[in-house]
Short mmCIF file of C-alpha atoms in Angstrom, two decimals:
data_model
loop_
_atom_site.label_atom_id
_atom_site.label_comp_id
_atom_site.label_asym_id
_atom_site.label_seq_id
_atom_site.Cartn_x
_atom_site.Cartn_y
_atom_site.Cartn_z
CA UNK A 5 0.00 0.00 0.00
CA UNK A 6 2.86 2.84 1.03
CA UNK A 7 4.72 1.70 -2.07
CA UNK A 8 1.47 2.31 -4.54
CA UNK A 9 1.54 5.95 -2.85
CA UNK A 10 5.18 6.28 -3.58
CA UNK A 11 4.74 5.60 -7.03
CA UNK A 12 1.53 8.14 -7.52
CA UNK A 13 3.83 11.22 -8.55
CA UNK A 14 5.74 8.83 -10.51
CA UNK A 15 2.93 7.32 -12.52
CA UNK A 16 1.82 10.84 -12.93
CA UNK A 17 4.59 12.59 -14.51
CA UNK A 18 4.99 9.22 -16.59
CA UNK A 19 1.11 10.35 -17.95
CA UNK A 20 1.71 13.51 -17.97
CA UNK A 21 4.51 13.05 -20.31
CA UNK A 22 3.03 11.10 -22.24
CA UNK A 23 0.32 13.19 -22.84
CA UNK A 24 2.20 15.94 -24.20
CA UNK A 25 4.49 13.72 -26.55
CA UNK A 26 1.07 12.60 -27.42
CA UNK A 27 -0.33 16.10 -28.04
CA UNK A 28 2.57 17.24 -29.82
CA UNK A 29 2.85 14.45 -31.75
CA UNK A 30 -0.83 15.22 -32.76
CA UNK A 31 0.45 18.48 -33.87
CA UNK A 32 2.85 17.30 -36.59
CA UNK A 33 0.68 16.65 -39.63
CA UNK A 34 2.50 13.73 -40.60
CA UNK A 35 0.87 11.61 -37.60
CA UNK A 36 -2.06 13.35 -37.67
CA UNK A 37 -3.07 12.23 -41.44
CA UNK A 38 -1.42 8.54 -40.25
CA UNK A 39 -4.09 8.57 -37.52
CA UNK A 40 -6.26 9.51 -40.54
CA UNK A 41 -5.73 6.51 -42.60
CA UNK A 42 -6.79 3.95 -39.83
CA UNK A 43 -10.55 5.39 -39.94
CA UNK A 44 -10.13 4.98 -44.14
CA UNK A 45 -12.47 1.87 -44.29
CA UNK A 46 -15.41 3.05 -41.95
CA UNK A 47 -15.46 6.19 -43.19
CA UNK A 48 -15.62 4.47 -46.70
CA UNK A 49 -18.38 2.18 -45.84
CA UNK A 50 -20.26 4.92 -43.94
CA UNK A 51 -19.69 7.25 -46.67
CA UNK A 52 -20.46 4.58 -49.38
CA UNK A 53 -23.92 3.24 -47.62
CA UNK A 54 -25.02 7.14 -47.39
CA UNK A 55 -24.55 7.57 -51.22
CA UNK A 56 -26.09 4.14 -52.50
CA UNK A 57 -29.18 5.00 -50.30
CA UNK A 58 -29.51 8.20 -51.32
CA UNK A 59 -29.05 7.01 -55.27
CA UNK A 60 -31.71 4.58 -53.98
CA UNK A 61 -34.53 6.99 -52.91
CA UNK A 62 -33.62 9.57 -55.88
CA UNK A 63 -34.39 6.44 -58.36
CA UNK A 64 -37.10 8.36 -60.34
CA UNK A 65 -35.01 11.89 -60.67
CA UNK A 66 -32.03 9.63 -62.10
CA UNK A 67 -33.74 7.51 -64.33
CA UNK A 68 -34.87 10.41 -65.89
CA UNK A 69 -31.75 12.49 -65.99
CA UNK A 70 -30.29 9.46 -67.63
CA UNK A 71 -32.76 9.61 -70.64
CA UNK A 72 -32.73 13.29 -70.86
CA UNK A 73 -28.83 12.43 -71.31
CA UNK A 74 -29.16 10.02 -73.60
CA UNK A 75 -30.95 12.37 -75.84
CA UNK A 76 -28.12 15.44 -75.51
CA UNK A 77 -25.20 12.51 -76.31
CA UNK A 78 -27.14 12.66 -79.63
CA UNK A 79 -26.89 15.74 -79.76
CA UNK A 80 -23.01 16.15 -78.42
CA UNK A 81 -21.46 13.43 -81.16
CA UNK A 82 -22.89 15.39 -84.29
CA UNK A 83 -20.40 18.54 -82.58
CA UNK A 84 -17.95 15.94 -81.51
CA UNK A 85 -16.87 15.43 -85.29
CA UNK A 86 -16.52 19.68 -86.04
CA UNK A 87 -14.34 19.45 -83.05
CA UNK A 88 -12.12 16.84 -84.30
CA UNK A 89 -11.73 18.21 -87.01
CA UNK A 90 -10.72 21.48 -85.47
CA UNK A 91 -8.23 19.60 -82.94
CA UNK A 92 -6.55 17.99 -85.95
CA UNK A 93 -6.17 21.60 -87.99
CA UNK A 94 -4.50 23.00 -84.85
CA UNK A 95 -2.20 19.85 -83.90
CA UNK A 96 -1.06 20.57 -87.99
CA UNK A 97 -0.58 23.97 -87.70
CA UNK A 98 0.99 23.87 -83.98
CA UNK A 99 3.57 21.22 -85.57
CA UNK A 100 3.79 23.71 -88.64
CA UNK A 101 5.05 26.96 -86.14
CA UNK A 102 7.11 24.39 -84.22
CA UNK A 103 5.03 24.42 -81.26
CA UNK A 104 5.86 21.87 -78.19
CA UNK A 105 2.92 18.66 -77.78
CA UNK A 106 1.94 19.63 -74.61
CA UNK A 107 1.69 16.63 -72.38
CA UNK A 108 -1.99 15.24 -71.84
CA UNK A 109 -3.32 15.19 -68.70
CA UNK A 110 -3.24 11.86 -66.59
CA UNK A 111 -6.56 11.46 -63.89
CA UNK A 112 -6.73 9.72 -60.86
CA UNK A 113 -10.39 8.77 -59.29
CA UNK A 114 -11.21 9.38 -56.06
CA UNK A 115 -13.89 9.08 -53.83
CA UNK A 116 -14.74 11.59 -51.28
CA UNK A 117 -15.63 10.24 -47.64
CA UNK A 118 -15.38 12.71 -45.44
CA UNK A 119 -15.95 16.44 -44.75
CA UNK A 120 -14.23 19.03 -42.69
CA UNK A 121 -15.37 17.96 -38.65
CA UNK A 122 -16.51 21.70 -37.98
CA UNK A 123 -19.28 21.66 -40.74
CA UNK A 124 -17.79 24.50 -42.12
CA UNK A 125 -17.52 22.38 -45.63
CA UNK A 126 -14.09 23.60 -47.13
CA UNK A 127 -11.66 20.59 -46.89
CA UNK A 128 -13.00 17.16 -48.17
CA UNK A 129 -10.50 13.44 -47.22
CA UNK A 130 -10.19 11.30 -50.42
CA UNK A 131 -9.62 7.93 -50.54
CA UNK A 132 -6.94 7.73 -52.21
CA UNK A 133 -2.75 8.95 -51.32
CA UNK A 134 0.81 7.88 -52.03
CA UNK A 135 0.51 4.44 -52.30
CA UNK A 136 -2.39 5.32 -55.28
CA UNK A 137 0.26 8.23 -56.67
CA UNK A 138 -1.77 11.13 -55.15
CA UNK A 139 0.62 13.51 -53.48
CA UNK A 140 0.87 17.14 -51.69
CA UNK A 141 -0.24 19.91 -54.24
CA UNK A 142 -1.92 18.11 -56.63
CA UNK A 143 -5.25 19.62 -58.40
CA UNK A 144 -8.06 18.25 -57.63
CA UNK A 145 -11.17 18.52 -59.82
CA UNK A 146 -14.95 17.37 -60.24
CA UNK A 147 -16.86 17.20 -63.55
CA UNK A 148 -15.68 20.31 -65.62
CA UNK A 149 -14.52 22.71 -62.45
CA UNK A 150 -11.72 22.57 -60.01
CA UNK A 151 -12.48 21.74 -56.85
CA UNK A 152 -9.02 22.36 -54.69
CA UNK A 153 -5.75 21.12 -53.98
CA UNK A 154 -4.58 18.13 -52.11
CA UNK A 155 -3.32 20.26 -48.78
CA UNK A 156 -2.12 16.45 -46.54
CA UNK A 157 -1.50 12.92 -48.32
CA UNK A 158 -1.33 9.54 -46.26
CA UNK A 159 -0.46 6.26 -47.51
CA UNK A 160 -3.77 5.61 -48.39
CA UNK A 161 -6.14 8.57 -47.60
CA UNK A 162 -5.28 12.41 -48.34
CA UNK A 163 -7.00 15.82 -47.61
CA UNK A 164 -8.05 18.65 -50.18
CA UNK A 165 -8.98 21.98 -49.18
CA UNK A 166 -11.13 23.73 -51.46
CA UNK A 167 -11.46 26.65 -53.48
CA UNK A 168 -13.93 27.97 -50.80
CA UNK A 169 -11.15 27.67 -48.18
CA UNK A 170 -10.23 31.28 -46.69
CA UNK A 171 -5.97 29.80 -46.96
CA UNK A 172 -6.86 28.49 -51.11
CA UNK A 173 -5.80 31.38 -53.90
CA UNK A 174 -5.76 30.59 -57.26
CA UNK A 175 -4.31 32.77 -60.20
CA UNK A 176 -7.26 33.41 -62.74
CA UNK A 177 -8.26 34.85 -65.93
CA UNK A 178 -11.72 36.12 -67.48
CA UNK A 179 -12.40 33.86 -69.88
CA UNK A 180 -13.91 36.50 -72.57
CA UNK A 181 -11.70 39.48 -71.38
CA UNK A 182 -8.82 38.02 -69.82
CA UNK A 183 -8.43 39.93 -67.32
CA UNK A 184 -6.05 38.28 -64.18
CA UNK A 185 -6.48 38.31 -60.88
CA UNK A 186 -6.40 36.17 -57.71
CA UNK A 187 -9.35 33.44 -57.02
CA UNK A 188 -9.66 33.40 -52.82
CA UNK A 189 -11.83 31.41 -50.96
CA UNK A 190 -14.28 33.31 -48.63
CA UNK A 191 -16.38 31.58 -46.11
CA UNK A 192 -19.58 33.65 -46.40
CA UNK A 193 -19.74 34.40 -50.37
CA UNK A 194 -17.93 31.80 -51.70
CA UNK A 195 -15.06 32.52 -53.92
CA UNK A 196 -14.05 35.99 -54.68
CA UNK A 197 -12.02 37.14 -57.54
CA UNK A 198 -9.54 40.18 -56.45
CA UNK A 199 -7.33 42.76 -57.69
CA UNK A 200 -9.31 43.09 -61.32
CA UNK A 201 -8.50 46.32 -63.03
CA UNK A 202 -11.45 49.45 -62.73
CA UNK A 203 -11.31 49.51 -66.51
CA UNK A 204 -11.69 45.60 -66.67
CA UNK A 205 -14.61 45.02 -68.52
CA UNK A 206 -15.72 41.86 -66.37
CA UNK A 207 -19.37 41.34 -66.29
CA UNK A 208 -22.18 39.19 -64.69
CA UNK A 209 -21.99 35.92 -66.24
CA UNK A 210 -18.23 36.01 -67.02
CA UNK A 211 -16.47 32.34 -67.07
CA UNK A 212 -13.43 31.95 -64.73
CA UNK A 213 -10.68 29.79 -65.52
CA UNK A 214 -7.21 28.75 -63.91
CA UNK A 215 -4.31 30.78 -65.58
CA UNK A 216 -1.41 28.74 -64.89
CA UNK A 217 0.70 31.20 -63.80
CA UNK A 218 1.89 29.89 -60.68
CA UNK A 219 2.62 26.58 -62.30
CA UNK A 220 0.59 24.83 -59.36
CA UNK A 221 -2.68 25.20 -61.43
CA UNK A 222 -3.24 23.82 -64.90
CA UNK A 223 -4.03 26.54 -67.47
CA UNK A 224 -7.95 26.47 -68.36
CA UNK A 225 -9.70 24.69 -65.49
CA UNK A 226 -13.48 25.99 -65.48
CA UNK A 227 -13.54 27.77 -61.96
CA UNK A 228 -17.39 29.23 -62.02
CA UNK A 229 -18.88 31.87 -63.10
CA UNK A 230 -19.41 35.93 -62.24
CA UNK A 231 -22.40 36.58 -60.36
CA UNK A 232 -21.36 40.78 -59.58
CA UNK A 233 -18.90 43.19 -59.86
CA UNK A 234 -18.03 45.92 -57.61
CA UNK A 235 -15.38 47.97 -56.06
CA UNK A 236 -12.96 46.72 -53.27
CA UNK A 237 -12.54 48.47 -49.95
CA UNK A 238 -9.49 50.31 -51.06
CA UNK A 239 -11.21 51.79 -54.08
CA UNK A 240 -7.96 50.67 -56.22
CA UNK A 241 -9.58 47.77 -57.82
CA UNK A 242 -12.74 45.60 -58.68
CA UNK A 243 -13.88 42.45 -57.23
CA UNK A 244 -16.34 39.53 -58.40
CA UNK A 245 -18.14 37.56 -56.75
CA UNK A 246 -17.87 33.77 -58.38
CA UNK A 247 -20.19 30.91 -58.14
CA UNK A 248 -18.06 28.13 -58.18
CA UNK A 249 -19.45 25.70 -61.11
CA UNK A 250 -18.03 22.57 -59.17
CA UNK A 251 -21.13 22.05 -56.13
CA UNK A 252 -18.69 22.04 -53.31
CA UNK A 253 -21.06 20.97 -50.79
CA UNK A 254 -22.19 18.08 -52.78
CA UNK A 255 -19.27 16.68 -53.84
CA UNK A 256 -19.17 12.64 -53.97
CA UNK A 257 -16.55 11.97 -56.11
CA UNK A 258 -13.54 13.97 -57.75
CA UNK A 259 -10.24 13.39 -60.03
CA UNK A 260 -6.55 14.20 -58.85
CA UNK A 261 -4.49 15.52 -61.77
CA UNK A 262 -1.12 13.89 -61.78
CA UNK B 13 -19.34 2.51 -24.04
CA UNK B 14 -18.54 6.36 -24.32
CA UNK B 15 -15.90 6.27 -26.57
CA UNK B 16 -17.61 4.11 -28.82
CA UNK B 17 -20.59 6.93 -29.05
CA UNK B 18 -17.93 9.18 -29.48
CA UNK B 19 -16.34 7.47 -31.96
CA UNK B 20 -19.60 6.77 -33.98
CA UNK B 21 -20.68 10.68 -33.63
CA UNK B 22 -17.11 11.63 -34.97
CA UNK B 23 -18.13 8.92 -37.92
CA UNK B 24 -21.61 10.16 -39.05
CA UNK B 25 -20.30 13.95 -38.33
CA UNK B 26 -17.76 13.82 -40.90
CA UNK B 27 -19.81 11.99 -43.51
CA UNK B 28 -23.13 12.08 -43.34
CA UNK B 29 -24.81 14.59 -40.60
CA UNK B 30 -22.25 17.39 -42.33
CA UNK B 31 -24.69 20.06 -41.04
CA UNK B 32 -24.34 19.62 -37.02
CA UNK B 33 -21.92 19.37 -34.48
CA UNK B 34 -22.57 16.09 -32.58
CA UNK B 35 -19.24 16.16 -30.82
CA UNK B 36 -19.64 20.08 -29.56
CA UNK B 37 -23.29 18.70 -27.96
CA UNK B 38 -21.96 15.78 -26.32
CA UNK B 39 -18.71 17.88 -24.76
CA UNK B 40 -21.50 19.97 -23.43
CA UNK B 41 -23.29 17.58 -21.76
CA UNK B 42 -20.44 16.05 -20.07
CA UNK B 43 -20.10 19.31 -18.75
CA UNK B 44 -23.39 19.66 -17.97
CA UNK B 45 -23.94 16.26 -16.47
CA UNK B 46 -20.50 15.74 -14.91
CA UNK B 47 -19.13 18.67 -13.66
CA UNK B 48 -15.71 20.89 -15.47
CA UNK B 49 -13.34 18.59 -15.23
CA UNK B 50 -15.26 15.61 -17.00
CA UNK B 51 -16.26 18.61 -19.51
CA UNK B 52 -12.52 19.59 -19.72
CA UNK B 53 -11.32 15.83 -20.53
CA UNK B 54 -14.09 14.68 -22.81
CA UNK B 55 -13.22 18.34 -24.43
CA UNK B 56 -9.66 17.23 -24.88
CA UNK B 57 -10.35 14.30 -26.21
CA UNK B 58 -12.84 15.27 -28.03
CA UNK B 59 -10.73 18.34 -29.57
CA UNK B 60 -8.15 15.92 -30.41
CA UNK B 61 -10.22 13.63 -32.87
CA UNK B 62 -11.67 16.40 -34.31
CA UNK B 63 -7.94 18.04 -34.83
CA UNK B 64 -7.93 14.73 -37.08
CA UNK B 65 -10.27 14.90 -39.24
CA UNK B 66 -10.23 19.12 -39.91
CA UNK B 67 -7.04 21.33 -41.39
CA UNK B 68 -7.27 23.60 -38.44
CA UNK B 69 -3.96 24.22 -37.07
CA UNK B 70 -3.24 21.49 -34.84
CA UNK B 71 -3.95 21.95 -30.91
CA UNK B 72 -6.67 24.76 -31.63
CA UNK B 73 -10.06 22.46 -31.92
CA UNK B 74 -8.33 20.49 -28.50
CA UNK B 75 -8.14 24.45 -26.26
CA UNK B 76 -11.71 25.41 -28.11
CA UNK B 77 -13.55 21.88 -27.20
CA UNK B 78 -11.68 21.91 -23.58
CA UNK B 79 -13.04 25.75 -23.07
CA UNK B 80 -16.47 24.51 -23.92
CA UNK B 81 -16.63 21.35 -21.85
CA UNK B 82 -14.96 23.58 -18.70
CA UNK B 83 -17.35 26.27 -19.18
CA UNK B 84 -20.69 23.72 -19.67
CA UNK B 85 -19.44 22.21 -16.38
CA UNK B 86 -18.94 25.71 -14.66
CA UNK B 87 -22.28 27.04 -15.82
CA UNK B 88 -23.80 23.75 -14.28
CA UNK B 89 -22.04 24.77 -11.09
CA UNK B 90 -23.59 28.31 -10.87
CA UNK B 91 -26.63 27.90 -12.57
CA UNK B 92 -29.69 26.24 -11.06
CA UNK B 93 -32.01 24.70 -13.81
CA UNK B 94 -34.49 21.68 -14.02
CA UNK B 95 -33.45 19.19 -16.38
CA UNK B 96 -36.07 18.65 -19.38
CA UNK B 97 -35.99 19.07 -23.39
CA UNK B 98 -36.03 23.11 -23.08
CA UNK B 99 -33.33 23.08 -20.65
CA UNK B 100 -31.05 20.27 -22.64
CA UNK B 101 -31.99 22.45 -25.96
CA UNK B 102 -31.81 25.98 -24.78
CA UNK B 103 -27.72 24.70 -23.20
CA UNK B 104 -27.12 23.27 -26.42
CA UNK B 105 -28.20 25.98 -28.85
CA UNK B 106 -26.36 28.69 -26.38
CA UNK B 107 -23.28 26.29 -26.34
CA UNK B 108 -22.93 25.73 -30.34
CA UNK B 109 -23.53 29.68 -31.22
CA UNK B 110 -20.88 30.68 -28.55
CA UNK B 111 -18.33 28.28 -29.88
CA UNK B 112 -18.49 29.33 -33.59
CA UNK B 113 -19.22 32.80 -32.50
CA UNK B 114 -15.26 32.83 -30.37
CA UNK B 115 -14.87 30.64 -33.56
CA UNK B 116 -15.02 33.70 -35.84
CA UNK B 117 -13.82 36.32 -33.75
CA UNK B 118 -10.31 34.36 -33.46
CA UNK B 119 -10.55 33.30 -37.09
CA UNK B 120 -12.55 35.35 -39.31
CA UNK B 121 -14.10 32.62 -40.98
CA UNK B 122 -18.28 33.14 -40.61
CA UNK B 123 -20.55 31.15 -42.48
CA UNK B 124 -24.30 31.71 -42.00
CA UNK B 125 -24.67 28.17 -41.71
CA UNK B 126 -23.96 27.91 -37.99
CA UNK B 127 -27.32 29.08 -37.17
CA UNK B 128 -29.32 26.24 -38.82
CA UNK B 129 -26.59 24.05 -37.37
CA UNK B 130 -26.88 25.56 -33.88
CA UNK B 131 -30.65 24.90 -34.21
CA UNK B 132 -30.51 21.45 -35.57
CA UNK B 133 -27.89 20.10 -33.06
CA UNK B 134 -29.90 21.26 -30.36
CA UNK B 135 -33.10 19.61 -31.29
CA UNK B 136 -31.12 16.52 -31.23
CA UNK B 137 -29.39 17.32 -28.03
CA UNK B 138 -31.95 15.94 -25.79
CA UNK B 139 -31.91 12.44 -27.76
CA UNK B 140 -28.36 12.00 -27.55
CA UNK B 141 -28.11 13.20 -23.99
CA UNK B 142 -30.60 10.67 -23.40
CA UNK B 143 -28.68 8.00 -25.22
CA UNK B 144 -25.18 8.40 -23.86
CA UNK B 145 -26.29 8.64 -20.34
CA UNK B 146 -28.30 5.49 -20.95
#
C-alpha cells in the first residue's frame, strides 16, 4: 500500500509526459493524417452506404436524368466530329510553327468520404494517397470545375482543401476578357475574384478559368462563373463575386491531376 | 461505451450529418452532467479527434472543445435549472452559437450556416443526452 503511494507522482509525470508527446505528436501533420488513414475503411463504408441509399430513394429523378442524357449525347457526337476536325487543324498547324505537344493530362479517381469535422464544408478526405500516386499539391477537380488542392497525403487517404477555403488562392483569368487576378476562398460568399483592373470590362456571367501562372494550377480549369462586380474596400480595384461551377457541398466523387 | 458513441458521432459527423456538431453537444453535456473537469477531458479528447479529421492548425479544436466542456461544467455549477428538453436544448443551442461565435472572432471565418446548425444540433441534443447517459 505505502509503495502504490510512492509511485503516484511517478505514474503521474509518466502520464503527464506522455500526454504531451502525445499532443505534440498530434500536432505534426505527418501523424495526424497517419491517424487519418486507420478510420479509411469506416469512413468508406459509412460514406459509401449514405450515397447508394440516397441514389436509392432519388431512383425516379435519375432515371430520368439518364434519358434526358441520352438524348443530348445525340446531340453532343454530331459537334464531336466539327471538333475533331478542329483539334486535328491546330495539332497541324501547332507542328507547322514548331510548337511543343503539350503533355496530356493523366486522372486519378477518387472518392470523397469525409468532410471538414466543424461543418464548415471547405476541406473534403479522399480515398486515395501515395501508395495510389496522389501527393501534396496536386489539383483536384470534379466534372468540368476545379475543386481544390490536395493540402495532406497519407499512404492511403489524403485531404483537399477547397477553393472555398479562406488559406486556397488561385491565379485566374476572365475567360472573354482576360483579365487576371487572384481566385480566394471566402467563407460567407464563396469565392471571390480580387485585384481586377477598374477599366476591366468583367461582367455578370463572365467564365473563370485557372491561368497557370503559378505553375501549381493547370491553365484552363473551369472555376465558375461571375455573379457581380463591384469595387474593393481600397477603391484601387474591382472584385467579383464567383459561383463556383463545381457544387462544393455536394461533392461525392472527384479526379486528382497527376 | 462512451468512446464508442464518441467514436460513432465523430463517424456520421464527418460523412453524413455534415450540417451539425454532434461532438460540440456531447462535450456539453459532459459538462453539464459531470461537472468541469469531466467537460474539460471529454473536451480534450474530443478536440483531439476532431484536430484529425479538420485542417485547423493542430492543438486549436483540443483548447476550443476543452473551453467549452470547462465552461458547460462551470455554468452547471452556478446555474440552477431543471433538467427537461427546453433546458437540454436551450444549453445546447447557447453552447454551439458561442463556440463558432469565439470561432469567428479568433478566425474570421463566418458562415451563416452555424445558425441552422446551432438549431438542428440542439433539437437533437436531448436524444443523444438521453442515449449516452443510458
Amino acid at each position: 500500500m505505502e509503495n502504490s503511494y510512492k509511485n503516484l507522482p511517478l505514474r503521474k509525470l509518466l502520464i503527464f509526459a506522455a500526454c504531451i508527446i502525445l499532443i505534440s505528436q498530434i500536432f505534426s501533420s505527418d501523424f495526424r493524417i497517419k491517424i487519418l488513414n486507420v478510420f479509411r475503411t469506416p469512413l468508406k463504408l459509412v460514406s459509401g452506404s449514405y450515397y447508394a441509399l440516397r441514389d436509392v430513394s432519388n431512383f425516379k429523378e435519375i432515371r430520368k436524368e439518364n434519358r434526358l442524357l441520352r438524348e443530348n449525347l445525340g446531340n453532343l457526337n454530331g459537334k464531336f466530329v466539327d471538333l475533331e476536325e478542329t483539334r486535328i487543324e491546330n495539332k497541324r498547324l501547332r507542328q507547322l510553327l514548331g510548337f511543343r505537344e503539350t503533355e496530356k493530362m493523366k486522372f486519378i479517381p477518387a472518392m470523397v468520404i469525409a468532410r471538414e469535422a466543424l461543418g464548415l464544408g471547405d476541406t473534403i478526405v479522399i480515398d486515395k494517397g501515395k501508395a495510389q500516386g496522389v501527393y501534396k499539391g496536386m489539383v483536384v477537380i470534379s466534372g468540368s470545375g476545379l475543386a481544390g488542392r490536395v493540402h495532406e497525403s497519407g499512404r492511403n487517404i489524403s485531404r483537399a482543401i477547397l477553393i472555398t477555403h479562406p488559406d486556397s488562392v488561385v491565379g485566374g483569368i476572365v475567360q472573354r476578357t482576360r483579365d487576371e487576378g487572384a481566385i480566394e476562398g471566402n467563407m460567407s460568399s464563396g469565392v471571390i475574384m480580387k485585384y481586377l483592373e477598374l477599366d476591366s470590362d468583367v461582367k455578370e456571367g463572365d467564365k473563370i478559368i485557372t491561368s497557370g501562372f503559378s505553375g501549381v494550377f493547370e491553365k484552363g480549369i473551369l472555376i465558375g462563373e461571375v455573379i457581380s462586380v463591384e469595387k474593393d474596400v481600397s477603391g484601387l480595384y474591382l472584385r467579383a463575386v464567383v459561383e463556383p461551377e463545381v457544387d462544393l457541398r455536394r461533392l461525392e466523387e472527384a479526379l486528382v491531376i497527376r | 461505451m462512451v468512446i464508442v458513441w464518441i467514436i460513432i458521432l465523430a463517424l456520421l459527423q464527418v460523412t453524413v450529418v455534415r450540417d451539425l456538431n454532434l461532438l460540440l453537444v456531447l462535450v456539453i453535456l459532459a459538462g453539464l452532467r459531470k461537472g468541469p473537469e469531466a467537460g474539460l477531458l471529454m473536451g480534450a479528447l474530443i478536440g483531439m479527434l476532431v484536430s484529425i479529421f479538420s485542417s485547423s492548425n493542430p492543438g486549436f479544436n483540443l483548447v476550443f472543445y476543452s473551453a467549452s466542456g470547462l465552461l458547460a461544467g462551470l455554468v452547471s455549477l452556478q446555474v440552477y435549472y431543471k433538467r427537461n428538453f427546453y433546458t437540454d436544448f436551450l444549453f445546447s443551442y447557447c453552447g454551439v452559437m458561442l463556440f463558432y461565435f469565439i470561432y469567428f472572432i479568433l478566425t474570421g471565418r463566418f458562415s451563416s450556416i452555424i445558425f441552422s446548425m446551432a438549431f438542428c444540433s440542439a433539437i437533437f441534443s436531448p436524444v443523444l443526452f438521453r442515449l449516452v447517459e443510458d
